[in-house]
CSV table of C-alpha atoms in Angstrom, one decimal:
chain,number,residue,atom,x,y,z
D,1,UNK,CA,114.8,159.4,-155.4
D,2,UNK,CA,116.7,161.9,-157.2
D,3,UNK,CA,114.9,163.5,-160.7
D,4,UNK,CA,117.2,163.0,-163.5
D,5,UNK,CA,117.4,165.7,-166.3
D,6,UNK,CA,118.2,165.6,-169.8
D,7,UNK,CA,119.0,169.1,-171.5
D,8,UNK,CA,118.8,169.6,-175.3
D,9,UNK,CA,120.5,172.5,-176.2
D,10,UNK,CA,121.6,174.3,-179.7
D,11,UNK,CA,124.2,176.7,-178.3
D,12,UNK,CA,125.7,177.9,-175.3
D,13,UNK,CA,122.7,175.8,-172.6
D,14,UNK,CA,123.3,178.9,-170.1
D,15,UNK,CA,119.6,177.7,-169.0
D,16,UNK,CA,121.4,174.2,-168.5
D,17,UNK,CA,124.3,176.0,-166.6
D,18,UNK,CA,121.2,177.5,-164.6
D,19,UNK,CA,119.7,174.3,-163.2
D,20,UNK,CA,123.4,173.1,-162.9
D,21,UNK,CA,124.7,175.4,-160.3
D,22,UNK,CA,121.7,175.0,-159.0
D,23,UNK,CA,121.8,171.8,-158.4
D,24,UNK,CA,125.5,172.0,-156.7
D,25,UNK,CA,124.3,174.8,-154.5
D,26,UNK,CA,121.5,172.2,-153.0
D,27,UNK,CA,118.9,174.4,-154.5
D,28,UNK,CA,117.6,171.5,-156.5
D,29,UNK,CA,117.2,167.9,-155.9
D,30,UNK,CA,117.8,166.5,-159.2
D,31,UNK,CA,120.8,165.4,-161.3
D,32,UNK,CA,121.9,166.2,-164.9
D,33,UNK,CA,122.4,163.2,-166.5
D,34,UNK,CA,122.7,163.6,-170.7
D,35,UNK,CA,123.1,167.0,-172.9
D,36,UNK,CA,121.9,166.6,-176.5
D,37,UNK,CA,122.7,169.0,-179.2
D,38,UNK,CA,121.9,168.8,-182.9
D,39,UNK,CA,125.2,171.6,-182.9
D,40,UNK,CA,128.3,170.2,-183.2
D,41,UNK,CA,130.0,173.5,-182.4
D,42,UNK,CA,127.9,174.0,-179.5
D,43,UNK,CA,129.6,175.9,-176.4
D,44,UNK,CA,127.1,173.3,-174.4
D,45,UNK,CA,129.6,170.6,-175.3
D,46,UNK,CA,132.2,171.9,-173.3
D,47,UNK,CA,130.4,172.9,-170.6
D,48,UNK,CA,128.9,169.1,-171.1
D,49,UNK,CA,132.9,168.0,-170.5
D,50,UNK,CA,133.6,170.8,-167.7
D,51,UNK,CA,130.7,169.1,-165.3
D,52,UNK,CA,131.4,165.3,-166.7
D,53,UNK,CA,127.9,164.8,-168.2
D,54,UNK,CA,127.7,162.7,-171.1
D,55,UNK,CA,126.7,164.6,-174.2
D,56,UNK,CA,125.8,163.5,-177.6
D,57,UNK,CA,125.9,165.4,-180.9
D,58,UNK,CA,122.3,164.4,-183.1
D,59,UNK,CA,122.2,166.0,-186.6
D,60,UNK,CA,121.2,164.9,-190.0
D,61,UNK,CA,124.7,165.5,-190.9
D,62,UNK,CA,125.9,162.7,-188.5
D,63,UNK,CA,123.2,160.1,-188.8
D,64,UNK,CA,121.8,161.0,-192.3
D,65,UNK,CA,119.6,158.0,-192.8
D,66,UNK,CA,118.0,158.0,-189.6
D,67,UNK,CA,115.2,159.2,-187.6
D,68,UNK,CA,116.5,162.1,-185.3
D,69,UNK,CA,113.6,162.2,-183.3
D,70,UNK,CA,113.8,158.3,-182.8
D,71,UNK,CA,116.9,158.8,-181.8
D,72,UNK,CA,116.7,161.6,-179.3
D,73,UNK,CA,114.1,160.1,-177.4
D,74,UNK,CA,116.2,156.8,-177.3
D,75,UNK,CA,119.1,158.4,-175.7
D,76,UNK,CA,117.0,160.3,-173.4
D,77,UNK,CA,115.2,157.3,-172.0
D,78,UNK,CA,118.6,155.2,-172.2
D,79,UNK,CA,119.5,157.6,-169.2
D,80,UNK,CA,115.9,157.6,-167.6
D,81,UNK,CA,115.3,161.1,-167.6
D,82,UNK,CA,112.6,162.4,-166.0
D,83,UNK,CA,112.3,165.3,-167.2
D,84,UNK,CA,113.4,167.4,-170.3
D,85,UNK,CA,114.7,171.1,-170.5
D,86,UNK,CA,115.1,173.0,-173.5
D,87,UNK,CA,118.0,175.0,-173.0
D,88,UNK,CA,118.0,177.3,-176.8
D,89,UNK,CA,117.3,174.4,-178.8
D,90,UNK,CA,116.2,175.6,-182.0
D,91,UNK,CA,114.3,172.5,-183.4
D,92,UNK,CA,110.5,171.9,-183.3
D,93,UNK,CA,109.8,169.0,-180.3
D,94,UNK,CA,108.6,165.8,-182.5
D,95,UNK,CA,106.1,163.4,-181.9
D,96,UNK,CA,108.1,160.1,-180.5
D,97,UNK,CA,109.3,163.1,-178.0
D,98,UNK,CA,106.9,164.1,-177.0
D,99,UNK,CA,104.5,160.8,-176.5
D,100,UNK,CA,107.7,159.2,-174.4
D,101,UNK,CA,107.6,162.3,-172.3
D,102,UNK,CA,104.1,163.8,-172.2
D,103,UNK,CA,104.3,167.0,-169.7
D,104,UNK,CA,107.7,166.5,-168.5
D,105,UNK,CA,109.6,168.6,-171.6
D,106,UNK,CA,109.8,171.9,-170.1
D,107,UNK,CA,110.9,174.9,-172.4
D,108,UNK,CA,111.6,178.7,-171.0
D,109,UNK,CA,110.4,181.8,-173.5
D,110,UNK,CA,111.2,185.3,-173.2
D,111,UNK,CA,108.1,186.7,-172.9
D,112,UNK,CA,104.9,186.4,-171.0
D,113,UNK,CA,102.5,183.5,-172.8
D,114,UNK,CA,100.0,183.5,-174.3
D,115,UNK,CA,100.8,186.3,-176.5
D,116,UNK,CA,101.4,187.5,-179.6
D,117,UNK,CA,105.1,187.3,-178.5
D,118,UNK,CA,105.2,182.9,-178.9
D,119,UNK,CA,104.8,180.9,-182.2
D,120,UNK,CA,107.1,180.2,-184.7
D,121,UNK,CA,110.3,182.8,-185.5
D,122,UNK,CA,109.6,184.5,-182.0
D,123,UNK,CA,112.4,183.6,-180.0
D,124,UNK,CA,115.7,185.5,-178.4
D,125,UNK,CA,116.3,189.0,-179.8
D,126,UNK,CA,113.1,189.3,-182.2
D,127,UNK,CA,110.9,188.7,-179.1
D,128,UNK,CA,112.4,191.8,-177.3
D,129,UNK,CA,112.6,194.2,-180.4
D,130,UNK,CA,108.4,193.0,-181.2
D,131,UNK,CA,107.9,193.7,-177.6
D,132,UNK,CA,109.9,197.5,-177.4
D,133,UNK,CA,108.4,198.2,-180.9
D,134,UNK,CA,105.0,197.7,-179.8
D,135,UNK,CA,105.5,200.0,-176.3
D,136,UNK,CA,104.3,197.4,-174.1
D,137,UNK,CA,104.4,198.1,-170.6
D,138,UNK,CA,105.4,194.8,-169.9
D,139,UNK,CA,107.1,191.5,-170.3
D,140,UNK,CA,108.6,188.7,-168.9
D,141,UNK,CA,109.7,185.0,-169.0
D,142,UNK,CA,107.3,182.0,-169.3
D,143,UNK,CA,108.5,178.6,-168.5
D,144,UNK,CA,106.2,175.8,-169.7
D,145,UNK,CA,105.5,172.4,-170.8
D,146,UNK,CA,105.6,171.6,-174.9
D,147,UNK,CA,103.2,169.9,-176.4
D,148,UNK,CA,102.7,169.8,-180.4
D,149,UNK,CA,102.9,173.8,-181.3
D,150,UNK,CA,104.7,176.5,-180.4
D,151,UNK,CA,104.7,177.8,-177.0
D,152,UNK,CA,101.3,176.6,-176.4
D,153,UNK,CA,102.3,174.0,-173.9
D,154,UNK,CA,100.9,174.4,-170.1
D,155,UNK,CA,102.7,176.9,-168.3
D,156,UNK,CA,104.5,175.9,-165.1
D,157,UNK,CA,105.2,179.5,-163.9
D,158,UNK,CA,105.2,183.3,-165.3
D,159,UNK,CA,107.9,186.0,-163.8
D,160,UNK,CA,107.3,189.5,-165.0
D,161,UNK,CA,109.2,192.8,-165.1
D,162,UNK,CA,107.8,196.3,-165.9
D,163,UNK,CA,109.8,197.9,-169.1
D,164,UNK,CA,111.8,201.0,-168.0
D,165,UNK,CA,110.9,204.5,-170.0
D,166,UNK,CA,114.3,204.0,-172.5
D,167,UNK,CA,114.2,200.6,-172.9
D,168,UNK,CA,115.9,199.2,-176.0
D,169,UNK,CA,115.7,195.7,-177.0
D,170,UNK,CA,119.0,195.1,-176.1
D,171,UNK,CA,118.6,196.4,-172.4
D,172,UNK,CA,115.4,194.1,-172.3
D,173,UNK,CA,117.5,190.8,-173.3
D,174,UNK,CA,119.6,191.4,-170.3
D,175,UNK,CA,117.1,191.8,-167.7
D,176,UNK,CA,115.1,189.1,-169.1
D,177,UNK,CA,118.1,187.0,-169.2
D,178,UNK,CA,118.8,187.3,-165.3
D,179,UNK,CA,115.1,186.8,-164.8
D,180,UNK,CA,115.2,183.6,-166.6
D,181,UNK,CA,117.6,182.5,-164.0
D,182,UNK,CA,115.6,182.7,-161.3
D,183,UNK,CA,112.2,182.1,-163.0
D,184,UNK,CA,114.1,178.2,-164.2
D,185,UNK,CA,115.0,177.5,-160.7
D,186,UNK,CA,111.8,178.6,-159.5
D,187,UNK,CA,109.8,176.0,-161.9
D,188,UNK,CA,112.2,173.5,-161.3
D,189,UNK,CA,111.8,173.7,-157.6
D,190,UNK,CA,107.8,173.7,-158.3
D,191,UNK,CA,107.9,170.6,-160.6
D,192,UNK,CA,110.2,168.3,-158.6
D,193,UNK,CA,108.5,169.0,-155.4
């Protein structure tokens, strides 16, 4: 039976676009079946139309009197996901989420966990600048499950790179970002075997 996977997504969902080609180059067994975003300028919408997968803007702005989470987690089980990727979405994971979907809501983060690199506001760009201002040696990509806080969630796999003398954050992004590729196939690969 083939895993079905829902993606929410803020932005671009290159981690989406990961699992994706992924997926068409029989790397993965699984299908993308729904994109949620709460964007509604998104780039993961037209990559959404690109691949013919069914996306659905979710925002206060759109449904003003209405539970988002409620709603979310309805459209998510409407399609029978079995499992959930995070793909840069920038809202905390709520409570009807995560009890319809206990430890299949997987969520990548740019830096080895636990550390003082998770947690609220550490994400994308200020991750890498904490982690070049502090001279660590060291850093990585952790993809793991969510539960109620901030990248405290059970980690499915850790992928680490050693920082180069004249690192800048910005070089650090990039490699991290190439190593997030191949760190999400990996825990995908791991989880639906």
């Amino acid at each position: 039976m083939i895993k079905k996977i829902g993606i929410l997504a803020s932005y671009n969902g290159s981690g989406f676009e990961t699992i994706q080609n992924a997926i068409e180059d029989g790397i993965l067994d699984a299908k993308v079946c729904v994109i949620i975003t709460n964007n509604s300028s998104a780039g993961v919408i037209n990559k959404a139309k690109k691949y013919g997968i069914d996306s659905f803007i979710v925002n206060s702005k759109l449904y003003p009197d209405e539970n988002l989470d409620l709603k979310i987690t309805q459209i998510l089980k409407d399609y029978e996901c079995d499992y959930i990727f995070l793909s840069g979405f920038m809202k905390k994971i709520e409570e009807n989420l995560l009890k319809a979907f206990p430890k299949k809501i997987i969520n990548t983060h740019p830096a080895i966990l636990p550390s003082i690199y998770g947690g609220a506001g550490m994400y994308g760009s200020f991750v890498h600048q904490a982690v070049v201002k502090n001279g660590e040696k060291k850093s990585g990509v952790t993809i793991h499950y969510i539960d109620e806080n901030y990248d405290e969630g059970e980690t499915i796999l850790i992928k680490e790179l050693e920082l180069n003398a004249d690192e800048t954050a910005e070089t650090l992004e990039t490699r991290i970002k190439d190593l997030e590729k191949i760190a999400i196939v990996k825990a995908f690969k791991k989880v639906l075997a």
